[in-house]
Coordinates of C-alpha atoms and ligand atoms in Angstrom, one line a residue:
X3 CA -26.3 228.9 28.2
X4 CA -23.0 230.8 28.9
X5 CA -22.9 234.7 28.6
X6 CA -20.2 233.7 25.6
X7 CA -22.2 231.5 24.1
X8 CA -23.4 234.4 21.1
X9 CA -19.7 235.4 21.0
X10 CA -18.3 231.8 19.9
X11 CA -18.4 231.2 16.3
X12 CA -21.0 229.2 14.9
X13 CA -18.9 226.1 14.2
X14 CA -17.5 225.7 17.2
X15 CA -21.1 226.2 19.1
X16 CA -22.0 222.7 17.5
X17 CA -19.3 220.9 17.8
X18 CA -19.6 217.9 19.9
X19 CA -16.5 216.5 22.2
X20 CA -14.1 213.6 20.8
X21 CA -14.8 210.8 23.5
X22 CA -11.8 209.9 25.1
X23 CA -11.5 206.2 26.3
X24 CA -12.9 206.0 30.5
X25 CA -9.1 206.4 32.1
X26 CA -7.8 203.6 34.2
X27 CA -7.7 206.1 37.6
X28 CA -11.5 207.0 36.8
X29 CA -13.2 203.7 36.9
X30 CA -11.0 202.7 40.0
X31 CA -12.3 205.8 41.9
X32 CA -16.0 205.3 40.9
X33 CA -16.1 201.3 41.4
X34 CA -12.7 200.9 43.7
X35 CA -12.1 197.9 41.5
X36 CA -8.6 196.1 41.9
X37 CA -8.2 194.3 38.8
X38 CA -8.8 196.6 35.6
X39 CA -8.2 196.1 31.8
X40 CA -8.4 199.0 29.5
X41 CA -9.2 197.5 26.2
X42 CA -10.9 201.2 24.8
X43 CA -8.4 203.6 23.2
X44 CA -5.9 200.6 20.6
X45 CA -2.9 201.1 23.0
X46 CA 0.0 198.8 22.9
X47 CA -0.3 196.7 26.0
X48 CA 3.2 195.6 26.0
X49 CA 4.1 199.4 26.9
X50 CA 6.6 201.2 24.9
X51 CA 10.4 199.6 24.5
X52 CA 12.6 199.8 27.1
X53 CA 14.7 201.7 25.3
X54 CA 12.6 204.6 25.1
X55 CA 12.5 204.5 28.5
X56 CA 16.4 205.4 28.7
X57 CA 16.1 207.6 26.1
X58 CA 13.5 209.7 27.9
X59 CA 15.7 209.4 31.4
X60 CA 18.4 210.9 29.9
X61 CA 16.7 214.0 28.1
X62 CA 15.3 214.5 31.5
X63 CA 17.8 217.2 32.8
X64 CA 17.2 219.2 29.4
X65 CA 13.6 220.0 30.1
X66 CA 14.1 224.1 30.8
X67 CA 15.4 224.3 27.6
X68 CA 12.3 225.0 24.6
X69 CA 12.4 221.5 22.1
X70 CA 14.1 221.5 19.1
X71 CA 11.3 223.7 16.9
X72 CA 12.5 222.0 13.7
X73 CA 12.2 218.0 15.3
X74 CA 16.0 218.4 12.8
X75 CA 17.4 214.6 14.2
X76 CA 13.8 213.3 14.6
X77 CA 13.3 214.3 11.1
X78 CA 16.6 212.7 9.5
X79 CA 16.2 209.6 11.5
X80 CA 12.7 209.4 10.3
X81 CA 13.7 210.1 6.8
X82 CA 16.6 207.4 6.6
X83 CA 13.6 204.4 8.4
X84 CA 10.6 205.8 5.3
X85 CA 13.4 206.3 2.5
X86 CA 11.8 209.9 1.9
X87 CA 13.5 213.5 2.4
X88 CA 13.3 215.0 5.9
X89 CA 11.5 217.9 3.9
X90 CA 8.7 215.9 3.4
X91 CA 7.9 214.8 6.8
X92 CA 5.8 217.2 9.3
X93 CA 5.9 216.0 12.6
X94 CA 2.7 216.5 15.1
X95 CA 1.6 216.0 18.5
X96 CA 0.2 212.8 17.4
X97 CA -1.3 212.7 14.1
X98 CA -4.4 213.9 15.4
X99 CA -2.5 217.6 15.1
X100 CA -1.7 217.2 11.9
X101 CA -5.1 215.8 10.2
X102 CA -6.5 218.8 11.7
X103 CA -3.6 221.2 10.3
X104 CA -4.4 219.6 7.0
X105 CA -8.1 220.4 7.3
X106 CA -7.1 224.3 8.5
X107 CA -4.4 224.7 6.0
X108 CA -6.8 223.2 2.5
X109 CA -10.5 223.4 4.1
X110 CA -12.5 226.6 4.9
X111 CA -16.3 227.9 4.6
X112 CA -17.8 226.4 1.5
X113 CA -15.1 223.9 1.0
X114 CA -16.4 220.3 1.4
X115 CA -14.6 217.6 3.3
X116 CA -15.1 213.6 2.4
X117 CA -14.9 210.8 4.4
X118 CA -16.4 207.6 5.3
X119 CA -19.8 207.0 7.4
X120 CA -17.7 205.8 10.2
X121 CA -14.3 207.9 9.9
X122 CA -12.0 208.2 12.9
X123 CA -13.8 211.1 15.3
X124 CA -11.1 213.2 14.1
X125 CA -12.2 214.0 10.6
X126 CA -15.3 215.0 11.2
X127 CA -14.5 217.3 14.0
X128 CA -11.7 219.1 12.7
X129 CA -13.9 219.7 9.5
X130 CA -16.7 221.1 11.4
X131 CA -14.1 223.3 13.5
X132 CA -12.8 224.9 10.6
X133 CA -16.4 225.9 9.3
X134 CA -16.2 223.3 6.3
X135 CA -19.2 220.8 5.1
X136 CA -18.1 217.2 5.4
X137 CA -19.5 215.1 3.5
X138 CA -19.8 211.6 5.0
X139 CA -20.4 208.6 2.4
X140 CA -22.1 205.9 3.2
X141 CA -20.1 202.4 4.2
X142 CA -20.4 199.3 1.9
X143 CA -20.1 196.4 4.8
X144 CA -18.7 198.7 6.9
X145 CA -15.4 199.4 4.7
X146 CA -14.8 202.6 3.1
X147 CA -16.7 202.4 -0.5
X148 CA -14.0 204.0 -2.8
X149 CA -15.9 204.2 -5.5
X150 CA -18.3 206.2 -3.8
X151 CA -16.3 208.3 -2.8
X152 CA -15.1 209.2 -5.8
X153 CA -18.4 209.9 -7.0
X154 CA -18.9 212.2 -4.1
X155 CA -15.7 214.5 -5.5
X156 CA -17.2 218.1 -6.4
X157 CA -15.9 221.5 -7.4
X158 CA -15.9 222.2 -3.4
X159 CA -14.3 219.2 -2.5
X160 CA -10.7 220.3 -0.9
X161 CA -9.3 217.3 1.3
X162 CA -10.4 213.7 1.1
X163 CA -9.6 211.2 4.3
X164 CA -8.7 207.5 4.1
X165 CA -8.4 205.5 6.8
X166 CA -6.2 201.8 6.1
X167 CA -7.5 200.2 7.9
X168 CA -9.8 201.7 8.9
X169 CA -10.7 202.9 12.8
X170 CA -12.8 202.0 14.2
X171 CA -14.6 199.1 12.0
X172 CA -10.6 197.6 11.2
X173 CA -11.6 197.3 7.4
X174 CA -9.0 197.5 4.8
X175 CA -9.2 198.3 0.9
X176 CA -6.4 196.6 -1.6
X177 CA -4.1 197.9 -3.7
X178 CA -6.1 197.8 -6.8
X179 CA -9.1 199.5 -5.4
X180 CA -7.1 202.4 -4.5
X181 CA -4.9 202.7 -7.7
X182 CA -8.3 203.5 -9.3
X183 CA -9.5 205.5 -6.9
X184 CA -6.7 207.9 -6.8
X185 CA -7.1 208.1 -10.9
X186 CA -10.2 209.2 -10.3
X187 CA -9.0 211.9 -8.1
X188 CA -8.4 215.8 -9.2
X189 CA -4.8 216.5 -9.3
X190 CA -6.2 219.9 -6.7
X191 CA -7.9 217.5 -4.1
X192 CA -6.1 216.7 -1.3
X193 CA -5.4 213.1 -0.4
X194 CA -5.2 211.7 3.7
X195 CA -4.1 208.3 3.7
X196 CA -4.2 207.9 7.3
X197 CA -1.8 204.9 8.5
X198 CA -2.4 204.7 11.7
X199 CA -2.6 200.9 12.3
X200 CA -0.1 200.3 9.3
X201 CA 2.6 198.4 11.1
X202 CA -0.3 195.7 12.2
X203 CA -1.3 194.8 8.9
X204 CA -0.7 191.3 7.5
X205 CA -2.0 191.0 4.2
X206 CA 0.3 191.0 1.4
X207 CA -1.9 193.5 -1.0
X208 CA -1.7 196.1 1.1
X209 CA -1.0 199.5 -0.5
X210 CA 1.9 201.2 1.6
X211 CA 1.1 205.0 0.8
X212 CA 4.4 205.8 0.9
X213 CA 4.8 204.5 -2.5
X214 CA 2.3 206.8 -4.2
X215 CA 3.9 209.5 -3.3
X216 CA 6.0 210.3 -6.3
X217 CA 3.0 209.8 -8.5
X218 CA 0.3 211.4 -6.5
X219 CA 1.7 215.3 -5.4
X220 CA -1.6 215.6 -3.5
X221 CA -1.0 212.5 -1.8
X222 CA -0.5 212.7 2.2
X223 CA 0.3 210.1 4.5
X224 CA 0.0 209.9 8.3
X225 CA 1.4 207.9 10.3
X226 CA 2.0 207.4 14.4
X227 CA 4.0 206.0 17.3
X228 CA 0.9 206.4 19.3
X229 CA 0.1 202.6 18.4
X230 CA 2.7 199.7 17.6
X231 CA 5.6 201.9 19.0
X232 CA 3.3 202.2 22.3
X233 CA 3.9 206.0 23.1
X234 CA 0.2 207.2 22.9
X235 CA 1.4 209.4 26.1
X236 CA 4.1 211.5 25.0
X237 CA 2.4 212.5 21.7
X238 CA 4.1 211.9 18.7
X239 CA 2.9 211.2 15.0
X240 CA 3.6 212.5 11.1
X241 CA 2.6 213.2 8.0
X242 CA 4.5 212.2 4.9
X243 CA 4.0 214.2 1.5
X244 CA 5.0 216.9 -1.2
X245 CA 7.6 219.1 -0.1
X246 CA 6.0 222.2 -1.1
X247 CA 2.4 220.9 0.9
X248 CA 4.6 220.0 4.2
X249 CA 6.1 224.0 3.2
X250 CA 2.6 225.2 3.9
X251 CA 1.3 223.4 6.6
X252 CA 4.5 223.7 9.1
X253 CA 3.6 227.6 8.8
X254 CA 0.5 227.3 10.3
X255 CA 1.5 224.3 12.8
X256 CA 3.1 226.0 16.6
X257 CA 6.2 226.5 16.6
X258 CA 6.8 223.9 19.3
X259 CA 4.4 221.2 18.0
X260 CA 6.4 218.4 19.0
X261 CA 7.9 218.2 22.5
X262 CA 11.7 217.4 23.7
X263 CA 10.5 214.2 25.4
X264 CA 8.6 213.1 22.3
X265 CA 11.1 213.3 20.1
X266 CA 13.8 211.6 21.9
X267 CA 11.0 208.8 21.9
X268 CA 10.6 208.6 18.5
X269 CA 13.9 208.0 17.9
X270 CA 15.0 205.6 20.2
X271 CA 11.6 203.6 19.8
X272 CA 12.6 203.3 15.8
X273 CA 15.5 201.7 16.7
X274 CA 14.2 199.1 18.8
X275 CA 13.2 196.7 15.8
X276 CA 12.6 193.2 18.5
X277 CA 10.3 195.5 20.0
X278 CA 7.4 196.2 17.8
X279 CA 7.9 192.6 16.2
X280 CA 7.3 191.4 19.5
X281 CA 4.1 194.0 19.5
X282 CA 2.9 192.6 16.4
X283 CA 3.3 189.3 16.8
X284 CA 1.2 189.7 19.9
X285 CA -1.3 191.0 18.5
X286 CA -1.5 188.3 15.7
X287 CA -2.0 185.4 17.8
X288 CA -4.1 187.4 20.5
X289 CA -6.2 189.1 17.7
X290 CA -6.5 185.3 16.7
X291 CA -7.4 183.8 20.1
X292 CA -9.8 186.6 21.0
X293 CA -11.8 186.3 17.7
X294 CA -12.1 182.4 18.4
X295 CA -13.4 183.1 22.0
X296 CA -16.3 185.7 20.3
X297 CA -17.2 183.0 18.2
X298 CA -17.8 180.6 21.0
X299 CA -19.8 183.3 22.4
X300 CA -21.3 183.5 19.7
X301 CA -21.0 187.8 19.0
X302 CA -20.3 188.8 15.6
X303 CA -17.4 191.0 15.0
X304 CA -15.9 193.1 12.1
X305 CA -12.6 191.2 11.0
X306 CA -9.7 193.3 11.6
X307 CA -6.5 194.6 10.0
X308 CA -5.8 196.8 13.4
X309 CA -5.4 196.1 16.8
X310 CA -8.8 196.0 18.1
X311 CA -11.9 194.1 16.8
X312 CA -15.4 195.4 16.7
X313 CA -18.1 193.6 18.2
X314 CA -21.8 193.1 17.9
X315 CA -23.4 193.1 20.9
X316 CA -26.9 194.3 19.6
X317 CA -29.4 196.3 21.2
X318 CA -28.2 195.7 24.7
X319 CA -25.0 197.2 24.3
X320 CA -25.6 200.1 26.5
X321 CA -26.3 197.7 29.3
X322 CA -23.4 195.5 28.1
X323 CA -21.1 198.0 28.4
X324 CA -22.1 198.9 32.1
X325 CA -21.8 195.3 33.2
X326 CA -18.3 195.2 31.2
X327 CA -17.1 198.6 33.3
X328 CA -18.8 197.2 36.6
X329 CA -16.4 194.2 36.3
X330 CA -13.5 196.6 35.6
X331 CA -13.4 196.1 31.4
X332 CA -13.2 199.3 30.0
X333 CA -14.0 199.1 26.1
X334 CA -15.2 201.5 23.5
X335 CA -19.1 201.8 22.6
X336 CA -19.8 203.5 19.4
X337 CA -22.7 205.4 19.5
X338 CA -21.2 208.3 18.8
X339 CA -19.8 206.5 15.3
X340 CA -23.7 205.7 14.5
X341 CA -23.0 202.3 15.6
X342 CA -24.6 202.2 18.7
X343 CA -25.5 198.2 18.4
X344 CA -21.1 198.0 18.4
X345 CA -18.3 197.8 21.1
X346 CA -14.7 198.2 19.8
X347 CA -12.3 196.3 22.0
X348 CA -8.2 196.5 21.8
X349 CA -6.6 193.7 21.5
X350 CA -4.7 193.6 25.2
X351 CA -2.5 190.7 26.6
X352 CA -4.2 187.6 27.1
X353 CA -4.5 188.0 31.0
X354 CA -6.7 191.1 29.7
X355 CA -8.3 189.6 27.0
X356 CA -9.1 187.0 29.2
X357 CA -10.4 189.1 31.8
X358 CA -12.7 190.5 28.8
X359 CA -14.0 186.9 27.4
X360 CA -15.4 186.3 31.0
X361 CA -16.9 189.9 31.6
X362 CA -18.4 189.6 28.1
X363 CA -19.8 186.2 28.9
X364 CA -21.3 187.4 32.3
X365 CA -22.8 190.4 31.1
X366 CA -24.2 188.2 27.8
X367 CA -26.0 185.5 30.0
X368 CA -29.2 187.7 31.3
Ligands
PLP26 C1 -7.3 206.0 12.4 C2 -6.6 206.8 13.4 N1 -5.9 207.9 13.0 C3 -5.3 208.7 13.9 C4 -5.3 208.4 15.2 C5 -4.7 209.4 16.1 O1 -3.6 208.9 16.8 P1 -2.5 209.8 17.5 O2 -3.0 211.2 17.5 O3 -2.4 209.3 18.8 O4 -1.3 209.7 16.6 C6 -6.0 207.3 15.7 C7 -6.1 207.0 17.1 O5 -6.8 206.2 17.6 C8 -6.7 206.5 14.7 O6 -7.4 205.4 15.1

């Protein structure tokens, strides 16, 4: 135990680590593999459009110079492409930053959190870190059980997170079930609809939270460019709300949140519509194809609105997972999500997907 250890506050001192995916450079330095496919953090594995790229070449010689604190062009462009005011938008270093600004800004001490027995990491964490109870309610088929949630609304309750679909079982609720969950929310409760896989989703009654937003003041959408817009690296994501809310939460946000490089990125990548069609085409017919090849395997999996399936591997998934690194597959085990019989794998290209089917299969036979 550190000589700090009595010095850091008590909600920190339990805090367990998010698990980043195993990096590409690690695994090759540990097994000196040649061929590797990261299938473990939903990245877009058609890179980011090439027009980024340029984009980010030319704001190159700018870099001395502090970003633009106010994201100002980022923030109209973004406005004009979600037909909301660029007052409503709050730009983060992914939308990681601001779920957790949301949590510090509404959520303290006493205050209770709600989310879903196997929320995205995030939740949970920034929760704890701000010294607030979340409350985690139990999955119905491993969706997010609305209703139950509901139910678990009380005086304490401050922030409530949503996750459509959801990461990291892919499951999606319709529009009906959450019109009448969001009646059944206080008009003081905080809202997250987190979006982060919205741009993937092909179902026609989805509920685009963008469209609640008039009616529901305490309504808060995220969104990202970390997925079908492929720029997990530079760091860039959103939140879309009320005005007054997005007042708040930029004063406690840094100053320079959102980087130079990222928000040249976010720009140029909205323009480049052929670009994430072509991402989610790809991951339509590869999402398709991979399915199929579990099934001949015969491995359950969670069907999927995102771009990454969950698979059942069973009690042998720890040693699964080791034969899956050992052959240079990198996926996600879920332990940590109280899934531990589970291994969530992206949906790559289908030279990667490929390279996946036959790791699985070898490291099935025994
Ligand atoms: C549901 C969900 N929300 C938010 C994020 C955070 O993404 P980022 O911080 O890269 O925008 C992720 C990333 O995997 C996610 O799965």
């Amino acid at each position: 135990m550190s000589r700090f250890y009595d010095r850091i506050v008590s909600q920190v001192r339990t805090l367990t680590p998010y698990q980043p995916g195993k990096p590409i450079d690690e695994l090759q330095r540990e097994l000196g593999l040649a061929r590797i496919s990261k299938l473990a953090s939903n990245e877009n594995p058609l890179g980011c459009s090439p027009k980024v790229v340029a984009a980010i070449e030319q704001a190159l010689p700018n870099l001395a110079r502090y970003p633009d604190g106010n994201a100002y062009y980022f923030k109209q462009k973004l406005a004009a492409h979600l037909g909301v005011q660029p007052g409503q938008i709050l730009p983060g270093n992914g939308s990681n930053e601001v779920l957790e600004l949301v949590v510090r800004t509404f959520a303290g001490p006493g205050d209770e959190v709600i989310y879903d027995q196997y929320a995205f990491a995030v939740y949970p964490l920034s929760t704890r870190a701000a010294g607030a109870t979340g409350v985690a309610v139990p999955a119905k088929d491993y969706a997010h059980d609305l209703s139950a949630m509901a139910d678990a609304i009380t005086a304490r309750t401050k922030v409530i997170f949503l996750a459509n679909p959801n990461n990291p079982t892919g499951t999606l609720f319709d529009t009906a079930t959450f019109e009448q969950f969001m009646q059944r929310v206080p008009e003081q409760v905080i809202v997250v609809l987190d979006e982060a896989y919205y741009e993937y989703v092909q179902v026609a009654d989805y509920p685009d939270g963008l469209d609640y937003l008039s009616r529901y003041p305490n309504l808060l959408v995220s969104r990202t460019f970390s997925k079908v817009y492929g720029l997990a690296g530079v760091r860039l994501g959103y939140l879309v709300g009320d005005a007054e809310i997005i007042d708040y939460l930029n004063r406690v946000r840094e100053p320079f949140n959102v980087n130079t490089l990222a928000q040249v990125a976010g720009m140029a990548a909205l323009d480049d519509k052929d670009f994430v069609a072509e991402s989610v085409e790809l991951n339509r017919d590869n999402m398709a194809w991979f399915t199929a090849a579990l099934t001949t395997l015969k491995l359950a999996y969670i069907p999927s609105s995102g771009n990454f399936v969950t698979v059942h591997t069973g009690a042998d998934t720890a040693r699964i997972n080791q034969s899956l690194l050992q052959q240079g597959v990198i996926v996600r085990p879920l332990t940590g999500y109280g899934m531990a019989e589970w291994l969530r794998i992206s949906i790559g290209t289908r030279d990667e997907l490929e390279h996946c089917v036959d790791a699985l299969q070898e490291a099935c036979r025994v």
